[in-house]
PDB file of C-alpha atoms in Angstrom:
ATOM      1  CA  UNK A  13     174.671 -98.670 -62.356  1.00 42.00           C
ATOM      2  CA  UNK A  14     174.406-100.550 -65.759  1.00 41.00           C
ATOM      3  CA  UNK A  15     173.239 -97.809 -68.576  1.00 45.00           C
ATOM      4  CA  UNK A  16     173.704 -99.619 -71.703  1.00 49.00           C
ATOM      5  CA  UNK A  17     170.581-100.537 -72.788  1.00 47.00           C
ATOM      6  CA  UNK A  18     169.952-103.997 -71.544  1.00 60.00           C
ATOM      7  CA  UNK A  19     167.021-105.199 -69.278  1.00 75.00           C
ATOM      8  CA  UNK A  20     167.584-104.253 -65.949  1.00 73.00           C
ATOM      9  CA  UNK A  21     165.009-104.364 -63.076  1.00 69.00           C
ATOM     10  CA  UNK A  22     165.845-101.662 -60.298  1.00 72.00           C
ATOM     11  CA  UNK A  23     169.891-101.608 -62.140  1.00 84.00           C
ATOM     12  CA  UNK A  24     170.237-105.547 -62.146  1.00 91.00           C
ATOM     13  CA  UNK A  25     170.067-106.666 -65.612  1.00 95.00           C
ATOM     14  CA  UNK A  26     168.068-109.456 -66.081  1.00 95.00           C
ATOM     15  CA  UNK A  27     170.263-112.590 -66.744  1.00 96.00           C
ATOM     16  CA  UNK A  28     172.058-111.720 -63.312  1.00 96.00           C
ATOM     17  CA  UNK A  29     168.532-112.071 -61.795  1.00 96.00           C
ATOM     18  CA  UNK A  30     167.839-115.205 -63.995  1.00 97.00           C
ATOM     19  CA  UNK A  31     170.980-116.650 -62.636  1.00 97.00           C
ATOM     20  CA  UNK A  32     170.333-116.316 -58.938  1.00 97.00           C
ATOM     21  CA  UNK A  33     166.773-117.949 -59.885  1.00 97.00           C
ATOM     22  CA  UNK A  34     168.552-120.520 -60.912  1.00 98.00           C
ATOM     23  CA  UNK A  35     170.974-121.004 -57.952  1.00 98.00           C
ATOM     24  CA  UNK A  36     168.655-120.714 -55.232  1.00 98.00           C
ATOM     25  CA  UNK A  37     166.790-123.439 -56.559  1.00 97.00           C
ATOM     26  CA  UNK A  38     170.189-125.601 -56.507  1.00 97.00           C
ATOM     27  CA  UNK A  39     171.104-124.393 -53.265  1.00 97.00           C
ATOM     28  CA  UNK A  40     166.804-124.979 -51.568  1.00 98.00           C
ATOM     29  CA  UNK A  41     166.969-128.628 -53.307  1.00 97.00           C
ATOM     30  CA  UNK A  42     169.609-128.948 -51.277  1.00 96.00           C
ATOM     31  CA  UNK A  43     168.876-127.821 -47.971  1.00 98.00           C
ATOM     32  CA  UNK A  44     165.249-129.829 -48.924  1.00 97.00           C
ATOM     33  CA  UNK A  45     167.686-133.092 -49.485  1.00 95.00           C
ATOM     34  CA  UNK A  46     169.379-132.251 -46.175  1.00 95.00           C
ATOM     35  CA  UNK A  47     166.321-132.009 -43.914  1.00 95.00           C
ATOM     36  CA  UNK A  48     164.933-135.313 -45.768  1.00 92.00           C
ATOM     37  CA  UNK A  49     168.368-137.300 -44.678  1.00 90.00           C
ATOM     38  CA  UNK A  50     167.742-135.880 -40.924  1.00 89.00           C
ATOM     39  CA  UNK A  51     164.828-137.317 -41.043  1.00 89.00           C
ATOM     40  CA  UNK A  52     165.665-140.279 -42.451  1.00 87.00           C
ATOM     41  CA  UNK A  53     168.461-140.673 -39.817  1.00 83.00           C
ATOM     42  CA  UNK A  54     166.027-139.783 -36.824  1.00 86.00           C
ATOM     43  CA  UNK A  55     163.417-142.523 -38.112  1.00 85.00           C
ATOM     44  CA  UNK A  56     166.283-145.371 -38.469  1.00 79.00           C
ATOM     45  CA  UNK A  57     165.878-145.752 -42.268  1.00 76.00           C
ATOM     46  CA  UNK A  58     170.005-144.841 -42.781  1.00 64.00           C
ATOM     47  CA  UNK A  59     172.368-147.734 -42.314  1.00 64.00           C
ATOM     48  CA  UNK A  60     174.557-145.383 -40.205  1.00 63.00           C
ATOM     49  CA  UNK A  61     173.593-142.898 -38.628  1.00 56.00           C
ATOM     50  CA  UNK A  62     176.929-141.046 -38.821  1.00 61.00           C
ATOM     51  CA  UNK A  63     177.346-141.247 -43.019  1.00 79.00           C
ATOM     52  CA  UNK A  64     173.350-139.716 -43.191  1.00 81.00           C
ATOM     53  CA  UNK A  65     173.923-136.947 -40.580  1.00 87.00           C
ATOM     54  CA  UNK A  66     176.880-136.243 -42.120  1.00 88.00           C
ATOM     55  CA  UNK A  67     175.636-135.904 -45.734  1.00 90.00           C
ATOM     56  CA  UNK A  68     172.959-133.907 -44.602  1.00 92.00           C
ATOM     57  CA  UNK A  69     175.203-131.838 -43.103  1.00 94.00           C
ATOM     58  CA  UNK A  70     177.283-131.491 -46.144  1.00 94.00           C
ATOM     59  CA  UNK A  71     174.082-131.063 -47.952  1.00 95.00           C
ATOM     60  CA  UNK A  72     172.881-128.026 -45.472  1.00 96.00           C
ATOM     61  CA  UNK A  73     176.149-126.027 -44.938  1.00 97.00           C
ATOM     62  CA  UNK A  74     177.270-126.070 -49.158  1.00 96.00           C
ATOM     63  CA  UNK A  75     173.317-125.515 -50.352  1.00 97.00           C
ATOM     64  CA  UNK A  76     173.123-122.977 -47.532  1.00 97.00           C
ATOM     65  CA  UNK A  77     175.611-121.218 -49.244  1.00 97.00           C
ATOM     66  CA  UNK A  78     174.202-121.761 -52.617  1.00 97.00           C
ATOM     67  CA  UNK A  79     170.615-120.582 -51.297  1.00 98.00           C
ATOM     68  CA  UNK A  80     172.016-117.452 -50.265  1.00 98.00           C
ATOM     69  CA  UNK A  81     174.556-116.520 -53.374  1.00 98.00           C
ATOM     70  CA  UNK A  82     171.410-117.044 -55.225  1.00 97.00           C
ATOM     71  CA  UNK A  83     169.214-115.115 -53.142  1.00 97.00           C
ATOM     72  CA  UNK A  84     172.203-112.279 -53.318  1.00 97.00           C
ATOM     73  CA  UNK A  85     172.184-112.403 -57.135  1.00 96.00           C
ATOM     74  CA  UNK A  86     168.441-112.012 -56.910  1.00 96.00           C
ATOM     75  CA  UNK A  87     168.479-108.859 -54.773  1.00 95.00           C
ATOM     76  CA  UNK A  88     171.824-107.314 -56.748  1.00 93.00           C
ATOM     77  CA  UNK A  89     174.581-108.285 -54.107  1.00 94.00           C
ATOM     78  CA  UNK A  90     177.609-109.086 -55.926  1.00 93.00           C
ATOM     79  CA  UNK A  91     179.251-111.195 -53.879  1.00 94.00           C
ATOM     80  CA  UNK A  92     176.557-114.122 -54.745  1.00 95.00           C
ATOM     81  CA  UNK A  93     178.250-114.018 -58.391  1.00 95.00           C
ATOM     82  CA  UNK A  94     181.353-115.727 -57.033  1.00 95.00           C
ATOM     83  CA  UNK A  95     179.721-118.310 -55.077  1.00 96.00           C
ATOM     84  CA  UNK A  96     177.357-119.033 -57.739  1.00 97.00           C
ATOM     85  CA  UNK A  97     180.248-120.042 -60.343  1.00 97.00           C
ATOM     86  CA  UNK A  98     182.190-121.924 -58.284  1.00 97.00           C
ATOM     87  CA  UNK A  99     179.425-123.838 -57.824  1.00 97.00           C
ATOM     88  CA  UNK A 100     178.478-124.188 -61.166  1.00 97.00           C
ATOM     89  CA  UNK A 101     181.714-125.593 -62.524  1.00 97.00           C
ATOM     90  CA  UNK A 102     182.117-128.286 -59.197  1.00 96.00           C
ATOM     91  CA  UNK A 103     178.545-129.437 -60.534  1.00 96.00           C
ATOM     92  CA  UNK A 104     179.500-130.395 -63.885  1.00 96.00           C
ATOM     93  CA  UNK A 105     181.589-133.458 -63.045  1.00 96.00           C
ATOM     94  CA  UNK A 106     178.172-134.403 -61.169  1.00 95.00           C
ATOM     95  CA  UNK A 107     176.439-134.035 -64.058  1.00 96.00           C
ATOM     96  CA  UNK A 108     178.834-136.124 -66.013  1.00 96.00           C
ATOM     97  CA  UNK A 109     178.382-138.697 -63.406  1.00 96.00           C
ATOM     98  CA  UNK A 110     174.946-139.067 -63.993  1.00 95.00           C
ATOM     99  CA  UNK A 111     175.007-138.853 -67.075  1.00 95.00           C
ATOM    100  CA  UNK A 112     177.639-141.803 -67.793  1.00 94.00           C
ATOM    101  CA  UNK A 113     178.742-143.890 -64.225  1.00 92.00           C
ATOM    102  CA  UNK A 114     175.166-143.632 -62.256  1.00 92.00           C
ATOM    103  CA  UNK A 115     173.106-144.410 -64.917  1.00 91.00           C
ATOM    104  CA  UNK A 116     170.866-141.848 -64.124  1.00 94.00           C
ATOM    105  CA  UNK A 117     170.784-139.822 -67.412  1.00 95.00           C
ATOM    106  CA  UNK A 118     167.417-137.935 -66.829  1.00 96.00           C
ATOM    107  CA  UNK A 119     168.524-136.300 -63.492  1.00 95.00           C
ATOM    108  CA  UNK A 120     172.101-135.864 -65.536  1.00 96.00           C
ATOM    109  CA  UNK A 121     169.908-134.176 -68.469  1.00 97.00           C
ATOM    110  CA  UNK A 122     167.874-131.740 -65.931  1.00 97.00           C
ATOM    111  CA  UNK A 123     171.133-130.925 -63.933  1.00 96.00           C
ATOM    112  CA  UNK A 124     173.250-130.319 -66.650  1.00 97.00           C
ATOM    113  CA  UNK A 125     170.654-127.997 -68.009  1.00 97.00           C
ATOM    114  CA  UNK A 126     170.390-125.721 -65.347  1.00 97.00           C
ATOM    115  CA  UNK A 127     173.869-125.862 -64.851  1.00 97.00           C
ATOM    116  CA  UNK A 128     174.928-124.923 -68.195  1.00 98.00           C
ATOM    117  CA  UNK A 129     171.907-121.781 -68.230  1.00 98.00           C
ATOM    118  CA  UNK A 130     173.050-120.749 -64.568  1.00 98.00           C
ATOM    119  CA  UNK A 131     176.580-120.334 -65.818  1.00 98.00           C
ATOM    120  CA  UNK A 132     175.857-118.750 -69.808  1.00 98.00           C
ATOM    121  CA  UNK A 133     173.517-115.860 -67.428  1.00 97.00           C
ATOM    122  CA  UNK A 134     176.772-115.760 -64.895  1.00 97.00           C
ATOM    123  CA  UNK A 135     178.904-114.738 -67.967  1.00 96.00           C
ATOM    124  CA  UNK A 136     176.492-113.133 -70.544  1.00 96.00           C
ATOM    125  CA  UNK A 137     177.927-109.583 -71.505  1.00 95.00           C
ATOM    126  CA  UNK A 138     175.258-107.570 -69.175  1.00 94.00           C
ATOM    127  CA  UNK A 139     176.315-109.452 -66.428  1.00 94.00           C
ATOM    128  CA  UNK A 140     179.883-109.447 -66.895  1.00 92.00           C
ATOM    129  CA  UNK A 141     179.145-105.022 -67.139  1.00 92.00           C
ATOM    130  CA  UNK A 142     177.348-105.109 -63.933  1.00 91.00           C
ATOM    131  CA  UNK A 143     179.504-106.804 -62.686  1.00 90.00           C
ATOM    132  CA  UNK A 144     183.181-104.848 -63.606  1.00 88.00           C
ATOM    133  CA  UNK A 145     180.735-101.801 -63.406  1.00 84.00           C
ATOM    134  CA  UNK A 146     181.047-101.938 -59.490  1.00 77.00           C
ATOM    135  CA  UNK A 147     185.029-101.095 -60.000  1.00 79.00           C
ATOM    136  CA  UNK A 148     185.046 -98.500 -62.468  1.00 73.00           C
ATOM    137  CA  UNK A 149     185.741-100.454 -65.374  1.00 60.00           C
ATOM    138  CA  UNK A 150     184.554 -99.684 -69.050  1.00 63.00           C
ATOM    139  CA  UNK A 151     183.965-102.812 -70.603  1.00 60.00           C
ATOM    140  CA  UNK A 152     181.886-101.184 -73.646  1.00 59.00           C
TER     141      UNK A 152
END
């Protein structure tokens, strides 16, 4: 357990919780875009039905995974950490592409946002304690 005087709520400091707030809302926009492109496939809107049932799944299976890293970081599982920065740096060429090659700068802006937050609270100092904490290490 973390003892070094930063915020911690039940031995989870706070920016490790902050962090998985921050995933699982990347990982339930997601799943939210894959049930919308099911839908869309199932009322004909989707060109083919094979690219939109195939991005959702893509969508559902990697946000899935986000969701619950998140949700893990939320409740103090460690595991989610790993999950949760590996998705963090594969989202920053996204971000880059909409800021410069989609021309969609304001989704770019909000992305690259939480991004950038989710991965400063992966890799604050409290988190990086908890975190080496679990295998004996003294990083004080």
């Amino acid at each position: 357990m973390v003892d070094s005087g930063e915020n911690t709520v039940g031995g989870v400091p706070v920016t490790v919780r902050g962090a998985g707030g921050l995933v699982a809302l990347e990982g339930a926009i997601a799943v939210i875009v894959a049930v919308v492109l099911v839908v869309r496939g199932l009322l004909g809107h989707d060109q083919s039905q094979a690219s939109g049932y195939g991005t959702a799944a893509w969508f559902g299976i990697l946000g899935g995974a986000v969701l619950a890293a998140g949700i893990g970081l939320l409740l103090g599982y460690r595991w989610g950490r790993a999950i949760a920065t590996i998705a963090q740096i594969l989202l920053l060429p996204v971000t880059w592409s909409l800021l410069t090659d989609s021309h969609q700068p304001v989704y770019g802006a909000l992305l690259g946002v939480v991004v950038i937050a989710a991965l400063v609270l992966l890799f604050a100092p409290a988190s990086t304690r908890w975190m080496a904490s679990e295998y004996g290490a003294d990083l004080d």
